[in-house]
mmCIF file of C-alpha atoms in Angstrom:
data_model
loop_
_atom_site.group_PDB
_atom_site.id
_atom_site.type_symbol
_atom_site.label_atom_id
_atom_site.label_comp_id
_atom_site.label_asym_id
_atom_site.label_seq_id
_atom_site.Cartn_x
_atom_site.Cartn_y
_atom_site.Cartn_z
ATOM 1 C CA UNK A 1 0.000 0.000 0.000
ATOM 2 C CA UNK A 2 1.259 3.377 -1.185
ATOM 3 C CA UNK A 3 2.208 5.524 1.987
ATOM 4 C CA UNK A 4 1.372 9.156 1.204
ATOM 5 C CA UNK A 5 2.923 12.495 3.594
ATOM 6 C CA UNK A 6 2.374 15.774 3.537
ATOM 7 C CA UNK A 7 4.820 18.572 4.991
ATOM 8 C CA UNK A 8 2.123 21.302 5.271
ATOM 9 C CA UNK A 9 3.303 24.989 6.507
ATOM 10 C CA UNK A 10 2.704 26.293 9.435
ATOM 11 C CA UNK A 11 -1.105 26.795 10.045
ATOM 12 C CA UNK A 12 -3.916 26.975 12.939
ATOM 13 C CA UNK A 13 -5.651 23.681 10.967
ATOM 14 C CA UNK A 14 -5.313 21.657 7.728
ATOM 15 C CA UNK A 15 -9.191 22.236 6.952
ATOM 16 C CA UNK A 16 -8.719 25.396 5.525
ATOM 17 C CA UNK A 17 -11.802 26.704 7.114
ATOM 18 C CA UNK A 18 -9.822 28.870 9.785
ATOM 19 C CA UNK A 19 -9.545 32.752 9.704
ATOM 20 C CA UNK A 20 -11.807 34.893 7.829
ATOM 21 C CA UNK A 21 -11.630 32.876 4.044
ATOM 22 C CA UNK A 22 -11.641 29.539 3.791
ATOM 23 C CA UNK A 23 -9.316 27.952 1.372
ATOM 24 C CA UNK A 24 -11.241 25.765 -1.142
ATOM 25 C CA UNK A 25 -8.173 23.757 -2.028
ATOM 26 C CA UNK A 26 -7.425 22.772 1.406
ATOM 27 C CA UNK A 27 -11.299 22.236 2.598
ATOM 28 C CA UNK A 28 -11.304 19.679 -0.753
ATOM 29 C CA UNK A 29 -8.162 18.114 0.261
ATOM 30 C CA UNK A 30 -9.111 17.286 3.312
ATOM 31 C CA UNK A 31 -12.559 15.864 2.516
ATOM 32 C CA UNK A 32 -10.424 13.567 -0.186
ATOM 33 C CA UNK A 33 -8.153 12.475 2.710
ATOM 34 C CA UNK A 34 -11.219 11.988 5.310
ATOM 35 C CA UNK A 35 -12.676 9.669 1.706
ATOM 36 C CA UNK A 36 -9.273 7.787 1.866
ATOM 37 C CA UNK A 37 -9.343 7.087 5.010
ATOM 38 C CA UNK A 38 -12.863 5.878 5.757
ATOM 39 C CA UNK A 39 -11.666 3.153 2.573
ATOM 40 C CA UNK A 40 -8.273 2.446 4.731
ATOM 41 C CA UNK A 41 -5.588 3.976 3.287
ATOM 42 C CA UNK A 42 -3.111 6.373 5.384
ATOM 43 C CA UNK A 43 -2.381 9.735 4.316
ATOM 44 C CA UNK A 44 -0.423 11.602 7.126
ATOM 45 C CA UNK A 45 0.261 15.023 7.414
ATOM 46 C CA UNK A 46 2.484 17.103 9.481
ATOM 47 C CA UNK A 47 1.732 20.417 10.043
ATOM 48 C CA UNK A 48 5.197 22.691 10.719
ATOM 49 C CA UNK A 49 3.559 24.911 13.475
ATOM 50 C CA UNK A 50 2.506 21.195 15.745
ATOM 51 C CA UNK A 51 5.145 19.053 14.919
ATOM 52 C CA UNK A 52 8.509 21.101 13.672
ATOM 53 C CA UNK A 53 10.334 17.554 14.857
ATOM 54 C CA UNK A 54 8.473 15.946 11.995
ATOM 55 C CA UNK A 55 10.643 18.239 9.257
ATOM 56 C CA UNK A 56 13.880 18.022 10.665
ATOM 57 C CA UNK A 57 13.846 14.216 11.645
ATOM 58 C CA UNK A 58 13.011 13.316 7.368
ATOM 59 C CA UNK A 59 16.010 13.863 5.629
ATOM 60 C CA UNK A 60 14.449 14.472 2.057
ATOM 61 C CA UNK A 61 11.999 17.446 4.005
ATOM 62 C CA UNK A 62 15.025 18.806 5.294
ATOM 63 C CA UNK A 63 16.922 18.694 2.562
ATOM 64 C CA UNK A 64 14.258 20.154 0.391
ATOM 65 C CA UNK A 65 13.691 23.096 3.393
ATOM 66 C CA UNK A 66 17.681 23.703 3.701
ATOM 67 C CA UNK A 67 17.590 24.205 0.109
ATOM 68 C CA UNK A 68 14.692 26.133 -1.349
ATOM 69 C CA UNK A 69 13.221 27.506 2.282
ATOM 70 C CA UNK A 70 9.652 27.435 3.719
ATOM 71 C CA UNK A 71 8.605 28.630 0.432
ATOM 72 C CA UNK A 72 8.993 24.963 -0.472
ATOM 73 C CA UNK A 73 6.151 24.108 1.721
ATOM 74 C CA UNK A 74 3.910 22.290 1.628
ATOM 75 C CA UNK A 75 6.256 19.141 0.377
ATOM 76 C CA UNK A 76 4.814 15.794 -0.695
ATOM 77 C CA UNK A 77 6.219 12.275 0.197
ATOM 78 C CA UNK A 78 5.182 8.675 -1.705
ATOM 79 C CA UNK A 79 6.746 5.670 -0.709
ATOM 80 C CA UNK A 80 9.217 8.202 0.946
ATOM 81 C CA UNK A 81 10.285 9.700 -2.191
ATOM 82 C CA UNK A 82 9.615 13.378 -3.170
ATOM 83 C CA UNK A 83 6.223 13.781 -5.083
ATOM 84 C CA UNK A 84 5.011 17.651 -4.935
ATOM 85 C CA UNK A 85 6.967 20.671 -3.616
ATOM 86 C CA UNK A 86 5.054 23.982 -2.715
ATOM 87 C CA UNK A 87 1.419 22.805 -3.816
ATOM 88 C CA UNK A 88 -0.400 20.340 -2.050
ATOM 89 C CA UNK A 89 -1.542 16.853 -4.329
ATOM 90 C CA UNK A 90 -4.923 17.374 -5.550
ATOM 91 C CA UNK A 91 -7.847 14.918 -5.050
ATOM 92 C CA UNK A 92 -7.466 13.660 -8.524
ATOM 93 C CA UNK A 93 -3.508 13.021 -8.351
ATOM 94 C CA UNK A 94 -4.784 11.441 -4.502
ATOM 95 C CA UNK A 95 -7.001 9.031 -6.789
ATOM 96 C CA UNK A 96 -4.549 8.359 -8.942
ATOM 97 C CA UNK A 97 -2.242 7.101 -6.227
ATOM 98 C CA UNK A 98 -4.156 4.935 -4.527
ATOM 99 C CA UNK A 99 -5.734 3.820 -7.537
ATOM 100 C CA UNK A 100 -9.606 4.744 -6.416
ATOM 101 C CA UNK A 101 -12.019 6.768 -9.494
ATOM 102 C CA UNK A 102 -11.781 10.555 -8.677
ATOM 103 C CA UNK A 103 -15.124 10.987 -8.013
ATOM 104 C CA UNK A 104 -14.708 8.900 -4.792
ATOM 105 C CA UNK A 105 -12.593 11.790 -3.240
ATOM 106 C CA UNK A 106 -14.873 14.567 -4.428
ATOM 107 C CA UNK A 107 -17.448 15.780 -2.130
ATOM 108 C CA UNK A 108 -20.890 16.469 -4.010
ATOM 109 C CA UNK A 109 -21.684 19.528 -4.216
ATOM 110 C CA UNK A 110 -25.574 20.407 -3.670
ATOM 111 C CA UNK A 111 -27.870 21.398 -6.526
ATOM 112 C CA UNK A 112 -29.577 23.811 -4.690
ATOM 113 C CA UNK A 113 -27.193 25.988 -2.853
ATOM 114 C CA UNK A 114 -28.316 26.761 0.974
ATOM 115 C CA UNK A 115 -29.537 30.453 1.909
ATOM 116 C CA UNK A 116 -29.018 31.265 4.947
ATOM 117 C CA UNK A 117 -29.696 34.542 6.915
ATOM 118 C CA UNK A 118 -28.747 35.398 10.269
ATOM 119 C CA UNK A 119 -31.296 37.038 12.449
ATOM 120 C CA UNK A 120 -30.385 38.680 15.627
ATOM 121 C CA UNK A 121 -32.904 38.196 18.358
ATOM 122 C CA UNK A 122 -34.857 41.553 18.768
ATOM 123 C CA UNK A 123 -35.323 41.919 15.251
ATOM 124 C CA UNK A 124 -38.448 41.742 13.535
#
């Protein structure tokens, strides 16, 4: 079985939905992983602000880091062996990996997108 990291930068979560934007690219990588995992494969992921042990202790992410910076971030590992440097893998090239159809890792998006207004109590 393939064995997939990823070396993410330093951030407050690897959903993507922290802060004031959420990050579409991170939010769908996640929901691929969360896919991948619920059919038993292992993606791990190390995120440099939680575990800065993770980086130095792998010699190809420190090599990579020594020689390009954090702007190298976030790095990819398969089978230990460097895959993606400075964009994380997209669901499809995740599919492609573990050999599972695309649409697997894709969350469906609803047809009818969801209106929702807040209403603070008071108002009429």
């Amino acid at each position: 079985m393939k064995q997939v990291a990823i070396y993410d930068p330093a951030m407050c979560c690897d959903t993507g939905v922290c802060g004031p934007v959420a990050d579409p690219k991170l939010t769908e990588l996640a929901a691929a992983i969360h896919s991948l995992e619920k059919k038993g494969f292992s993606v791990k992921r190390f995120n440099l602000a939680n575990n800065p042990a993770a980086f130095v202790e792998n010699q190809t992410v420190n090599a990579v880091l020594f020689e390009k910076g954090a702007e190298a971030l976030p790095i990819t590992l398969v089978d230990g062996e460097l895959h993606k440097v400075s964009e994380h893998p997209t669901p499809r090239e995740l599919a492609q990996l573990f050999g599972v159809e695309a649409d697997e890792l894709t969350p469906i998006k609803p047809k009818i997108p969801l209106d929702i207004k807040a209403v603070s109590k008071g108002a009429k």
